mmCIF file of C-alpha atoms in Angstrom:
data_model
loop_
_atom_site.group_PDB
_atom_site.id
_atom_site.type_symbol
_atom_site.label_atom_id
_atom_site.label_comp_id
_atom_site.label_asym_id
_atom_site.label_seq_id
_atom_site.Cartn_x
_atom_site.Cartn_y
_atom_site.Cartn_z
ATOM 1 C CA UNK N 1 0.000 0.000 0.000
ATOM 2 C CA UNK N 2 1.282 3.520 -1.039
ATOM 3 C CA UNK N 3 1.394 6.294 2.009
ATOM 4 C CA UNK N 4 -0.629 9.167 1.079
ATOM 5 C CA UNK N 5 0.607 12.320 -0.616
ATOM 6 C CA UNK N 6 0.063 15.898 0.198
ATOM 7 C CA UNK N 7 1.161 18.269 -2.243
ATOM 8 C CA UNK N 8 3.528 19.004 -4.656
ATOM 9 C CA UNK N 9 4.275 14.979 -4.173
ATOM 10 C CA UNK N 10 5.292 14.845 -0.760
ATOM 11 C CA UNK N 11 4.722 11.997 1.341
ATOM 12 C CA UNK N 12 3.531 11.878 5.041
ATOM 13 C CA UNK N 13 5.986 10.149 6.683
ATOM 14 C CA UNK N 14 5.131 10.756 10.392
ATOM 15 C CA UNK N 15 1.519 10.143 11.555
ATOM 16 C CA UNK N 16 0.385 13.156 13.158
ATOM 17 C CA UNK N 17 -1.733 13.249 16.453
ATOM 18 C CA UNK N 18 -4.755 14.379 17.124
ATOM 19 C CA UNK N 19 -4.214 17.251 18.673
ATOM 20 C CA UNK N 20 -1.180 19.689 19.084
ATOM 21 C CA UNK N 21 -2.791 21.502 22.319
ATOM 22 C CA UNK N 22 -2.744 19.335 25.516
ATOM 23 C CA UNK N 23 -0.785 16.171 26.551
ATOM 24 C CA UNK N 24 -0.323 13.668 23.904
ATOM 25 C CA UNK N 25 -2.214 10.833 26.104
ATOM 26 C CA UNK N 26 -2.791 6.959 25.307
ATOM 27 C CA UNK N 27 -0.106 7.347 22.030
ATOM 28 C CA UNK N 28 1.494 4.270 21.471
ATOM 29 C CA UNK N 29 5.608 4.611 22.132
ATOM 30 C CA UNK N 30 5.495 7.636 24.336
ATOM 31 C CA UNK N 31 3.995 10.465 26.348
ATOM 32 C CA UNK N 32 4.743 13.963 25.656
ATOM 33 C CA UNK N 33 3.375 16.974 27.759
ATOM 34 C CA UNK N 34 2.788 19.682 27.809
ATOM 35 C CA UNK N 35 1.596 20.524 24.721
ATOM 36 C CA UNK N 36 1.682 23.290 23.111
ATOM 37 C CA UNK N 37 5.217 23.870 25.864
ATOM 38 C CA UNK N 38 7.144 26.757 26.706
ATOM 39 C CA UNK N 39 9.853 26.198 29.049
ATOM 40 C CA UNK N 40 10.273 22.497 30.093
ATOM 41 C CA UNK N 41 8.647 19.105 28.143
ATOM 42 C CA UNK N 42 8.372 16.137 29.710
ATOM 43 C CA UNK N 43 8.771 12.474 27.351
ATOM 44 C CA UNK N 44 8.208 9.327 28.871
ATOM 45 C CA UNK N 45 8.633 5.720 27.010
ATOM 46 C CA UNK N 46 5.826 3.471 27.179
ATOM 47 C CA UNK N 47 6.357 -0.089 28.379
ATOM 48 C CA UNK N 48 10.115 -0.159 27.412
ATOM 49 C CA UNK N 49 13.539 -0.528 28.178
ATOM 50 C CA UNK N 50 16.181 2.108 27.641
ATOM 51 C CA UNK N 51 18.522 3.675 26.378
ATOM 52 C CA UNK N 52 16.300 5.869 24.310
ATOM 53 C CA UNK N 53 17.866 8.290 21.653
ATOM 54 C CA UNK N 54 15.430 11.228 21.568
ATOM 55 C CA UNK N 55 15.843 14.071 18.594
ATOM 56 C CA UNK N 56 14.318 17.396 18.664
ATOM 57 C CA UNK N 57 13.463 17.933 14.444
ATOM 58 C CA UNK N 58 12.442 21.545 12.903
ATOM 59 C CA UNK N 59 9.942 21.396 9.900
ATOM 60 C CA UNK N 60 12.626 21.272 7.546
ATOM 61 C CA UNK N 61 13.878 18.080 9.137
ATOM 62 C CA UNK N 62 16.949 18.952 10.599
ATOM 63 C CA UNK N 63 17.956 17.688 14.178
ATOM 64 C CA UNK N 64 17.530 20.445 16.631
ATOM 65 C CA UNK N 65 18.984 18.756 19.513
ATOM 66 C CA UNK N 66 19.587 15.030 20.705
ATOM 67 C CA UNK N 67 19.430 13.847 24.057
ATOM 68 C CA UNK N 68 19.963 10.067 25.475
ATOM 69 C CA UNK N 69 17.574 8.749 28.094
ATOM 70 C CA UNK N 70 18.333 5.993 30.318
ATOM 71 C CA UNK N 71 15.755 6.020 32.865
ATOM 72 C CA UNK N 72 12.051 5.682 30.840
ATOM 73 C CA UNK N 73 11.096 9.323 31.509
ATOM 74 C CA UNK N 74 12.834 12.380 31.130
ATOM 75 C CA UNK N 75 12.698 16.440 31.410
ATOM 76 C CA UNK N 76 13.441 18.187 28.304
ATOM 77 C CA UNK N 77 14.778 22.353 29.108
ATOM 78 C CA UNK N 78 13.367 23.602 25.625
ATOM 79 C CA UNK N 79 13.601 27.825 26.833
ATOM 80 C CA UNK N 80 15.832 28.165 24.623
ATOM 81 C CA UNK N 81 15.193 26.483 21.459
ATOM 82 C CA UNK N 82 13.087 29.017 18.942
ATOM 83 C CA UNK N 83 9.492 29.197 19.428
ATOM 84 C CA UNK N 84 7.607 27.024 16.402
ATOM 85 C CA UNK N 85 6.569 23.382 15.615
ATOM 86 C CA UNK N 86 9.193 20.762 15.729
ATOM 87 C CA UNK N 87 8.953 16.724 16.009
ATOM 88 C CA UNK N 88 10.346 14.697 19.221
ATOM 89 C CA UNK N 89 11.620 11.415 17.349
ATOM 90 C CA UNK N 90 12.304 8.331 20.205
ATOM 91 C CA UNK N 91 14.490 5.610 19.082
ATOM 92 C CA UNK N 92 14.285 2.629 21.107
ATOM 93 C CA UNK N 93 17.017 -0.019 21.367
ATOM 94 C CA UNK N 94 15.358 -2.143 19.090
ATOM 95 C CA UNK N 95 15.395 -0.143 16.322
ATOM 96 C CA UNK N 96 11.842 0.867 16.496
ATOM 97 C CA UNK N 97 10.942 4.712 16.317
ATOM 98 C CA UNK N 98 8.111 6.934 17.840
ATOM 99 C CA UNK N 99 7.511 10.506 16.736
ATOM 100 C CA UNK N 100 4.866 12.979 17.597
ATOM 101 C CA UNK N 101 4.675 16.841 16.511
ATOM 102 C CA UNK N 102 4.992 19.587 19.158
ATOM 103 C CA UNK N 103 4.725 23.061 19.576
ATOM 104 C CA UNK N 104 6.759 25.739 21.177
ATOM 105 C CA UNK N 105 5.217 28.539 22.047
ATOM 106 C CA UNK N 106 5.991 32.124 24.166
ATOM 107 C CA UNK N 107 5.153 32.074 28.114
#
């Protein structure tokens, strides 16, 4: 089966959530919140064990910043990143990945 496209022949490659405003609650892989967030963001692995790599990614896909997680949940200080929308990518040891979009917005 072919993903869907959304114009000019891009395809989705991340499945967005619902919602972009609250906490990302019930996604499979992870747990992001707050959402929208404007000084700290909190990601915790679902029913896993670590190391996690987790990547901060702008909308023209280039890695923010990377962090490694040992423990399954962990505080992210984004205060200084620029305010916008950006996707949290979590890379388990297995290989398997889990991204959701987020938003950074002004206090």
């Amino acid at each position: 089966m072919d993903s869907p496209r959304y114009g000019y022949g891009m395809r989705c490659l991340l499945n967005p959530p619902s919602t972009i405003t609250g906490e990302v609650a019930g996604a499979a892989g992870m747990n992001i919140h707050p959402v929208p967030a404007t000084e700290m963001l909190f990601v915790e692995a679902d029913n896993s064990t670590g190391p996690y790599a987790l990547q901060l990614v702008d909308v023209l896909g280039r890695i923010v910043r990377m962090w490694t997680m040992d423990e399954q949940r962990i505080a992210l200080d984004v205060r200084d990143e620029p305010r916008g929308v950006y996707v949290i990518t979590l890379r388990l040891r297995t290989g398997v990945m889990h991204s959701r979009k987020i938003q950074l917005v002004e206090p």
